[in-house]
XYZ file of C-alpha atoms in Angstrom:
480
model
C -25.244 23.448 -9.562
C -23.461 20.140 -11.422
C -23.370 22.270 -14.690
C -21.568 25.426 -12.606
C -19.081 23.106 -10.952
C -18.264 21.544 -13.912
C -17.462 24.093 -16.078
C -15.380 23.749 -18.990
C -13.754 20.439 -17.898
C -15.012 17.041 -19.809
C -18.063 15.336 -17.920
C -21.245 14.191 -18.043
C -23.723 17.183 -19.952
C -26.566 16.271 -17.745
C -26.606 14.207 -14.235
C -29.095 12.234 -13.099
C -31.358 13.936 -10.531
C -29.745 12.927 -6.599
C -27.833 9.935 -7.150
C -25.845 10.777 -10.111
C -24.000 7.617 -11.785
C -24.216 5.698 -8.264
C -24.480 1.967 -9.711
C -21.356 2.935 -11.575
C -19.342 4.122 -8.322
C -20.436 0.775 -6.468
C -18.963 -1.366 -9.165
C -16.086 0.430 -11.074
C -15.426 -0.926 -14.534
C -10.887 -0.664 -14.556
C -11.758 0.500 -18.539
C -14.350 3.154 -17.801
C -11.232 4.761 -15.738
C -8.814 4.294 -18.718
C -11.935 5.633 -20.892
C -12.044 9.182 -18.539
C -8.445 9.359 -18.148
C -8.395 9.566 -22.154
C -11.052 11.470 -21.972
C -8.796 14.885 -20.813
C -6.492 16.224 -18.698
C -9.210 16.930 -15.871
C -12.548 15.796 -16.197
C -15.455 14.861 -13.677
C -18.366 13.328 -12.395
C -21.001 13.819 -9.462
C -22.338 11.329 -7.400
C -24.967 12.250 -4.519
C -24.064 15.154 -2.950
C -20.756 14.879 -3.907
C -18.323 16.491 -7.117
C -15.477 14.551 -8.396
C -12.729 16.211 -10.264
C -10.282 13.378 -11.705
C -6.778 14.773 -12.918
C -4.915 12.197 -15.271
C -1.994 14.718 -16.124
C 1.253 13.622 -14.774
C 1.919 17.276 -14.317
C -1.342 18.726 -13.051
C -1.431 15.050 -10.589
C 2.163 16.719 -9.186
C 0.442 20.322 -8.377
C -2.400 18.389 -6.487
C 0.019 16.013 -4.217
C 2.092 19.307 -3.738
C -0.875 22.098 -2.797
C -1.493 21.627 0.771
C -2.371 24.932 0.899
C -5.717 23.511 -0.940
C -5.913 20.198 -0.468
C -6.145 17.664 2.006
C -5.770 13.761 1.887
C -9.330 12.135 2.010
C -9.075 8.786 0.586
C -13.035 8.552 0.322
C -15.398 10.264 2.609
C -15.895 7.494 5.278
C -11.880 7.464 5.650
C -11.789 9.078 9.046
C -14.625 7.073 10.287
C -13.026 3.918 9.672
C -9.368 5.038 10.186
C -9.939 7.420 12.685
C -10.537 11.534 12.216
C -7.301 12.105 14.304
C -5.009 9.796 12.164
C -1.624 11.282 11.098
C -2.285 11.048 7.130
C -5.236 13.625 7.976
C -3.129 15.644 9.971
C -1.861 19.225 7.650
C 1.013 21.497 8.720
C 3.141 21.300 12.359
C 0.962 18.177 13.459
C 1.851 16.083 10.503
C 5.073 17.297 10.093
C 5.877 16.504 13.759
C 4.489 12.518 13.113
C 6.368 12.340 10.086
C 9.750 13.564 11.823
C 8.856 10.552 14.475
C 8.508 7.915 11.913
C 10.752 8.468 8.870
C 13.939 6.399 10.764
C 11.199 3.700 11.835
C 12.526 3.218 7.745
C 16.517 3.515 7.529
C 18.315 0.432 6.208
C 19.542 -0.115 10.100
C 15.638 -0.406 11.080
C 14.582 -2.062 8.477
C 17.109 -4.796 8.326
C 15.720 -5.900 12.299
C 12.545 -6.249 10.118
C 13.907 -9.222 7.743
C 14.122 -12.306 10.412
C 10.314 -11.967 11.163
C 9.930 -11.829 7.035
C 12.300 -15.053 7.156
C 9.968 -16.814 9.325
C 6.346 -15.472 7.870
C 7.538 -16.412 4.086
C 8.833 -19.808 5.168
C 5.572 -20.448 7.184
C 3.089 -19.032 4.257
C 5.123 -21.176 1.202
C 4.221 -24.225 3.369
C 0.513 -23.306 3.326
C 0.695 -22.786 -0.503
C 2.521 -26.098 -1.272
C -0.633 -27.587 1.417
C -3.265 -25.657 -0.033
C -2.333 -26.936 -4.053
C -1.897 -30.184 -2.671
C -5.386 -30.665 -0.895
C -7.123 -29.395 -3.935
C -5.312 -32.304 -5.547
C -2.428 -29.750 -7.364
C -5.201 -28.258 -9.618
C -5.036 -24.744 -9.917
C -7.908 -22.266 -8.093
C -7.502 -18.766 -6.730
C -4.560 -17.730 -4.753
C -5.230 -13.764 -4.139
C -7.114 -14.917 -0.532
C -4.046 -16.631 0.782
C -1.757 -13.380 -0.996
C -3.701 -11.382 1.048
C -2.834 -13.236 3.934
C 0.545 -13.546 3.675
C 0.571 -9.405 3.107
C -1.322 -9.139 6.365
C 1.057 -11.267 8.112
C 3.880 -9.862 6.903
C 2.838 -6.474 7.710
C 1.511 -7.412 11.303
C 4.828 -9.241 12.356
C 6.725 -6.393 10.913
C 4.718 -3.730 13.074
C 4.784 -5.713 16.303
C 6.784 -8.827 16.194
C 5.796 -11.531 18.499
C 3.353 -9.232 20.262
C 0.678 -9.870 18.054
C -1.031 -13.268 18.569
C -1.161 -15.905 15.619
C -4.673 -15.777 16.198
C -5.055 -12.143 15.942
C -3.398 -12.136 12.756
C -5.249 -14.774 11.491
C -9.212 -12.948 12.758
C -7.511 -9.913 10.856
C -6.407 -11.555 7.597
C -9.720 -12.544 7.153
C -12.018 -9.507 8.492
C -9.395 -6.591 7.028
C -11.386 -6.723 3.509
C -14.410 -5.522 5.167
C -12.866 -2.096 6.104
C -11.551 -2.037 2.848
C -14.678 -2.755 0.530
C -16.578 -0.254 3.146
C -13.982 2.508 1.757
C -15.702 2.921 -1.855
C -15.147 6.701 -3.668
C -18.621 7.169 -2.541
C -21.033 5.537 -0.227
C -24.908 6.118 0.363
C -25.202 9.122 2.969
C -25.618 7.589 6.863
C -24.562 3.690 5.465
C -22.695 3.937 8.438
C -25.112 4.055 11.190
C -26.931 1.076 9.247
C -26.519 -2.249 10.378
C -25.174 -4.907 7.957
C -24.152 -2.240 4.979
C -20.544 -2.166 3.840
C -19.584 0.579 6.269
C -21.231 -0.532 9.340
C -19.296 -4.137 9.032
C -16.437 -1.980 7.965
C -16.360 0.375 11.073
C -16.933 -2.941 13.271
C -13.787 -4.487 12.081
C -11.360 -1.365 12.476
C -12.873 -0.834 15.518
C -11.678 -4.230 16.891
C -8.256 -3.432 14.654
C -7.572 -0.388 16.923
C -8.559 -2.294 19.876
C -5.799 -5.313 19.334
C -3.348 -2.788 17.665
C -3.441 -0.259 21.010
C -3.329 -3.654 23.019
C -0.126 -4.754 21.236
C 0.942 -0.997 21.834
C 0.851 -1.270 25.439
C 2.676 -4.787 25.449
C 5.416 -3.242 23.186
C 6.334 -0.088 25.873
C 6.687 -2.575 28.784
C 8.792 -4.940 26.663
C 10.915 -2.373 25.619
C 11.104 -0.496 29.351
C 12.862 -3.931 30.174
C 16.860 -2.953 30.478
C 18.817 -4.663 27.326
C 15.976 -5.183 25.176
C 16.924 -4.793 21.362
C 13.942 -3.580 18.899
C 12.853 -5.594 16.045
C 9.773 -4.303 15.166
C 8.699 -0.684 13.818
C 6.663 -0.425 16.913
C 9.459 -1.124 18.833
C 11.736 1.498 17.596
C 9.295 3.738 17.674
C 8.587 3.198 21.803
C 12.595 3.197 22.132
C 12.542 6.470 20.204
C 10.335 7.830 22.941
C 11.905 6.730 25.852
C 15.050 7.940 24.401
C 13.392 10.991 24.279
C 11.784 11.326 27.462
C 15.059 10.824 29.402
C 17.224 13.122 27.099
C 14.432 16.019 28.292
C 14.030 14.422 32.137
C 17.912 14.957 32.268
C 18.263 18.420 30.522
C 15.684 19.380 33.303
C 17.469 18.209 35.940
C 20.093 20.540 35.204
C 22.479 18.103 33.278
C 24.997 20.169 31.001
C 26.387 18.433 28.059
C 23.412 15.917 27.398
C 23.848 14.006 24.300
C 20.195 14.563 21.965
C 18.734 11.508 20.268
C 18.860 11.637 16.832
C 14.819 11.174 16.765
C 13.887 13.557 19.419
C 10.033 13.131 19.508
C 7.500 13.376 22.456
C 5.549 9.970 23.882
C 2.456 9.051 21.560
C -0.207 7.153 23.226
C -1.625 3.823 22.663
C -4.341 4.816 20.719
C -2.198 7.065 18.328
C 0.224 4.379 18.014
C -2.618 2.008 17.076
C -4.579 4.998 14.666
C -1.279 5.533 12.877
C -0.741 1.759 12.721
C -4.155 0.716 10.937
C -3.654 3.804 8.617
C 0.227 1.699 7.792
C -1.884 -1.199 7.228
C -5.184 -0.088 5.565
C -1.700 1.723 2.687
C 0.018 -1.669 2.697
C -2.800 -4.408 2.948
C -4.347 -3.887 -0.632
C -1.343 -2.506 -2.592
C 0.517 -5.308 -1.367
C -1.742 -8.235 -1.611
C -2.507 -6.406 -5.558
C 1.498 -6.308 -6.055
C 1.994 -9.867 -4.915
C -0.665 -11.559 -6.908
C 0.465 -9.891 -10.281
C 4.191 -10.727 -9.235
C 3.526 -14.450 -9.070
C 1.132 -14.546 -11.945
C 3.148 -12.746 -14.468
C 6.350 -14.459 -13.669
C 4.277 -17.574 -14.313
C 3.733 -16.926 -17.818
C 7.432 -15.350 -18.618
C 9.894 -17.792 -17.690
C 12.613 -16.391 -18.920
C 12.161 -13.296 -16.302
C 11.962 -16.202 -13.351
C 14.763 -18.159 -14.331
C 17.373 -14.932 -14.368
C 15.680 -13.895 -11.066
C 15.984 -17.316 -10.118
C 20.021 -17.533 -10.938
C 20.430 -13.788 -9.483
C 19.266 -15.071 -6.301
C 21.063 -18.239 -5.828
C 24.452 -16.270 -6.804
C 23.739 -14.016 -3.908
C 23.575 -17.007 -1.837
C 26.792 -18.161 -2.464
C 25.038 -21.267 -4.323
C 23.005 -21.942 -0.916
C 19.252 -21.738 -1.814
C 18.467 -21.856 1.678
C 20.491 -19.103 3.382
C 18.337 -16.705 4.483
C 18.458 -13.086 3.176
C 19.637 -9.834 4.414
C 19.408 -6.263 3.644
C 22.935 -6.015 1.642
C 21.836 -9.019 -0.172
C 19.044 -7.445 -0.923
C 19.705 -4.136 -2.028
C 22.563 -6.076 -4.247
C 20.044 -7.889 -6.171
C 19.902 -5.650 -9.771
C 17.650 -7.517 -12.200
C 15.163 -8.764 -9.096
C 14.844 -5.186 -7.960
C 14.231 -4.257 -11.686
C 11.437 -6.813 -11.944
C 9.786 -5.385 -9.036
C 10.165 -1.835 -10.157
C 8.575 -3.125 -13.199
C 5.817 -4.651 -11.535
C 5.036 -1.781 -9.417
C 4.553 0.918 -13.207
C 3.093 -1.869 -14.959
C 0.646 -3.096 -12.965
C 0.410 0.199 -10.611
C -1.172 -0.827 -6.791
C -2.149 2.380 -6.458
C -3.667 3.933 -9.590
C -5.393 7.220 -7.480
C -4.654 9.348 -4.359
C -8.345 11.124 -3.264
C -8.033 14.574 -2.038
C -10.560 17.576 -0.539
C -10.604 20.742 -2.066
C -10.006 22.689 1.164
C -10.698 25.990 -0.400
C -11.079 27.147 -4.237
C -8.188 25.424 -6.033
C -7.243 27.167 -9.530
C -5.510 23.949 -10.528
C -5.048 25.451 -14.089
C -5.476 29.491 -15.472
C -8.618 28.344 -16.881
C -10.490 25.760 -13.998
C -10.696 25.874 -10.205
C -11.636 23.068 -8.244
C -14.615 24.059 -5.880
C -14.328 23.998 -2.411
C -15.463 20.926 -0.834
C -14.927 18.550 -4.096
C -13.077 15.731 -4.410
C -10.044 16.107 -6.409
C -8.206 12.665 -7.472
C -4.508 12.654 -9.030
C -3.890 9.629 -11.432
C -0.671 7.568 -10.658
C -2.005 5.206 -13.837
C -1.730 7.347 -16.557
C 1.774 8.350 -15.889
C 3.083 5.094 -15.478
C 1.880 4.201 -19.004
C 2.834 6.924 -20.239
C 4.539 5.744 -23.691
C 6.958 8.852 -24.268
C 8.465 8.313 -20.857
C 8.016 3.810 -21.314
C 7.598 2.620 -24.578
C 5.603 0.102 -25.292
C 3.915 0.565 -21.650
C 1.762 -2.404 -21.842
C 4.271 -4.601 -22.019
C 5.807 -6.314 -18.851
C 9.761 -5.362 -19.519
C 12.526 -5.266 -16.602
C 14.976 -4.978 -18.802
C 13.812 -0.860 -19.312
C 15.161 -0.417 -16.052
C 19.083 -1.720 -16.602
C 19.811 -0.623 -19.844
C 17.136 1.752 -20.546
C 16.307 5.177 -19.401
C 13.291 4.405 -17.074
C 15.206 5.607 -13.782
C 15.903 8.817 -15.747
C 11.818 9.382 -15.646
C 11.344 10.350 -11.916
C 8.505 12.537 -12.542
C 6.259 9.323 -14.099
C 6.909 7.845 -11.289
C 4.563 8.221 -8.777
C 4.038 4.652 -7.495
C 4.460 6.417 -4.090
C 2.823 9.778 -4.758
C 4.754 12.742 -4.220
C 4.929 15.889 -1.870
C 4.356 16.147 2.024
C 2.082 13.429 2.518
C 4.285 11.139 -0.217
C 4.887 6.851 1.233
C 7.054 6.747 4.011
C 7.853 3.175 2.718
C 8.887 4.059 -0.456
C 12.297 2.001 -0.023
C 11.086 -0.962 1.978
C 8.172 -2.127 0.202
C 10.248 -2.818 -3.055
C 13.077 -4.309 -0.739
C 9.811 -6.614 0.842
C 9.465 -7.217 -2.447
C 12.321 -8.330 -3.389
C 12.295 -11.025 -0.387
C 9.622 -12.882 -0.885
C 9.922 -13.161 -5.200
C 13.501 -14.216 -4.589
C 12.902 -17.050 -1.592
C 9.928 -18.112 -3.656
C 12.090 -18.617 -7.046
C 14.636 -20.621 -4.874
C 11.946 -22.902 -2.682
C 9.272 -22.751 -5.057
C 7.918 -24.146 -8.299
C 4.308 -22.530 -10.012
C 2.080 -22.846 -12.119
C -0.137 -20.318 -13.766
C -3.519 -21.533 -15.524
C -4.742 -19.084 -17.984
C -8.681 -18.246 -18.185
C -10.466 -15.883 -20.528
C -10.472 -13.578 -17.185
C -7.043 -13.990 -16.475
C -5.783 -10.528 -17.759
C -8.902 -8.792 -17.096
C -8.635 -6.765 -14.511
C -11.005 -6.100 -11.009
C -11.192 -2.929 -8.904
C -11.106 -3.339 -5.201
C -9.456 -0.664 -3.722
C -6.581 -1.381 -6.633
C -5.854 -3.974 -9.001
C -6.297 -7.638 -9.213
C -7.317 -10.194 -11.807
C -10.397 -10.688 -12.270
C -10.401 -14.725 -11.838
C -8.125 -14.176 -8.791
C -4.914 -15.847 -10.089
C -5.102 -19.349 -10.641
C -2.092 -20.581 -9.459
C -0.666 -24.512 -8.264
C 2.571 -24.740 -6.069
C 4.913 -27.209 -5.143
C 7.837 -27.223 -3.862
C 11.190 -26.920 -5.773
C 13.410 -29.717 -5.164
C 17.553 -29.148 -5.812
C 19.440 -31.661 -7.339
């Protein structure tokens, strides 16, 4: 059966009887993915029960994010489990489409810039608890990617709810949110689930009480905002005033009103619980690729000085000379060499380096292979991004590709975001995010990065990180 599936594509010649190369999948090696990636355009492996097809050409990855005719988004095979079988990024056709329509302005510059006070306040509060935490380990340096996972989780909480989420809540799922993640592995043993203590049982305990806070927070939000005068400034909260906008514009045009104005985001009421599915499936994108983005960010900047002091000097321009004025979305979106560094970041240290798919139905993804119904199929974002015909010298960390070189010109490399229906709806805000906390740290910050032998190696969990966690001291920058 492996041999038939596999066909003429590069793999394994024999597999080992049931589990396949199962040790492998449970601790993934970042080089034996740049090893198969080299290895051909599509090649494969089979683990348990179930066939992988990998695709690491930047045009073949394109035909996979764009066949929903064949395809659907899986993530790994527990996904709907732990995220919920009725979440929106499942969803194919009318259903999707009709979430999507609902939460693409939950993204326009005039949302997102109700979003930057609660940023203000969560970067301000977090840089404290650096400057503390280097401080009580007597300013020696130790791992930092905890707390940068932290700070993404707050971030991303106060963003989605505002004040509506408790401090304490955040804090419970800061520290419990890695459990869902490391439960999400390509491939898990069959039933893990149902088996107390495994990686997916204390992985669908914690969404489970996600969801339950998150629909809690939901309900909160819709009698907050049915309060007359009440101004959104959270994505939740735009999204509930969307609705009610809604609900009236149809309650009128069926009272027989003529002439009724129609919102510009006509959608119909989602409940709680689809507010709070769609939610975790925000945060389970965000919470990894973030926390990976962040700890690069402050680690390479670290070691290239001259890239922190120009960011540094951008920053304080845009101030007007005032380090401490807080930021806004003009300011922002003003900011050319920071916003090159974090494109930069994002290709050269990718925080998503594969999209899973399903194979649907037979999927002749070139003349001469089709992917068999039921397999995995995974486009590479990696590969493209070091790709050294569209980035020269790939490897190396270079902002400067993005001002006066031709990197913007390369749109099809870039598929930081994937591509096609089911593509990031934050695209534009998470570089902007970005953007907000690398310039506020340059101006309030000082750090120090502390080199080990493991410091550029690089660990799989979900994406990338270092493998010694960043070793990092802070304190705090002091103006003459």
């Amino acid at each position: 059966m492996y041999l038939h599936r596999k066909g003429s594509i590069i793999g394994p010649q024999f597999k080992i009887p049931l589990t396949g190369p199962f040790i492998q999948a449970l601790h993934p090696k970042f080089e034996a993915y740049l090893a198969q990636w080299a290895s051909g355009p599509l090649s494969c492996v089979s683990v348990f029960h179930k066939f992988v097809v990998l695709v690491s050409d930047r045009d073949l990855a394109h035909k996979v994010f764009k066949s929903p005719t064949y395809t659907e988004p899986c993530i790994v095979p527990l996904a709907k489990d732990i995220i919920g079988h009725k979440a929106w990024v499942f969803l194919q056709g009318k259903a999707h489409t009709e979430y999507r329509r609902g939460l693409t302005p939950l993204f326009t510059n005039k949302a997102m810039a109700t979003y930057l006070p609660a940023h203000e306040a969560v970067l301000s509060t977090y840089f404290s608890e650096f400057i503390a935490a280097s401080e009580a380990n007597s300013n020696h340096p130790f791992p930092f990617m905890t707390l940068f996972r932290e700070i993404n989780c707050a971030l991303s909480l106060r963003t989605f709810f505002g004040d509506l989420i408790s401090p304490s809540a955040v804090k419970k799922i800061a520290d419990d949110f890695y459990l869902a993640t490391a439960a999400l592995e390509l491939v898990n043993v069959p039933l893990s689930i149902h088996i107390p203590f495994t990686k997916p049982w204390r992985g669908k305990r914690t969404a489970d009480a996600v969801h339950a806070e998150f629909a809690r927070c939901a309900a909160a939000c819709k009698r907050r905002m049915a309060q007359p005068g009440v101004k959104p400034n959270s994505i939740v909260d735009h999204w509930v005033k969307h609705m009610f906008e809604s609900n009236r514009y149809r309650e009128r045009v069926a009272g027989g009103e003529e002439g009724v104005e129609k919102p510009t985001n006509l959608i119909r009421e989602f409940t709680n619980e689809e507010i709070s599915e769609t939610l975790f499936t925000f945060l389970f994108a965000s919470q990894d690729a973030s926390s990976s983005a962040t700890t690069w960010l402050f680690q390479i900047l670290a070691q290239r000085p001259d890239v922190l002091d120009r960011l540094r000097e951008e920053n304080l321009a845009a101030r007007g000379g005032d380090p401490y004025r807080p930021f806004d979305l003009e300011m922002l979106e003003g900011l050319t060499y920071t916003n090159a560094v974090i494109k930069e970041l994002l290709r050269h240290r990718p925080p998503v380096i594969f999209v899973p798919y399903l194979a649907t139905k037979a999927f002749p993804v070139t003349p001469e292979y089709t992917v068999p119904k039921g397999a995995m199929v995974i486009p590479s974002c990696y590969p493209a991004l070091h790709d050294p015909v569209a980035y020269p010298n790939p490897d190396v960390f270079n902002p400067e590709r993005w001002i006066t070189g031709d990197a913007e010109s390369k749109t099809k490399n870039w598929l930081v975001f994937g591509t096609g229906a089911h593509d990031c709806l934050a695209r534009r805000y998470v570089p902007l995010a970005m953007a907000a906390m690398i310039g506020k740290a340059a101006l309030e910050l000082e750090w120090e990065h502390v080199a080990t032998e493991k410091s550029e190696e690089i660990k799989v969990f979900a994406t990338l990180f270092p493998m010694d966690g960043a070793q990092l001291v802070f304190k705090k920058r002091v103006w003459a």
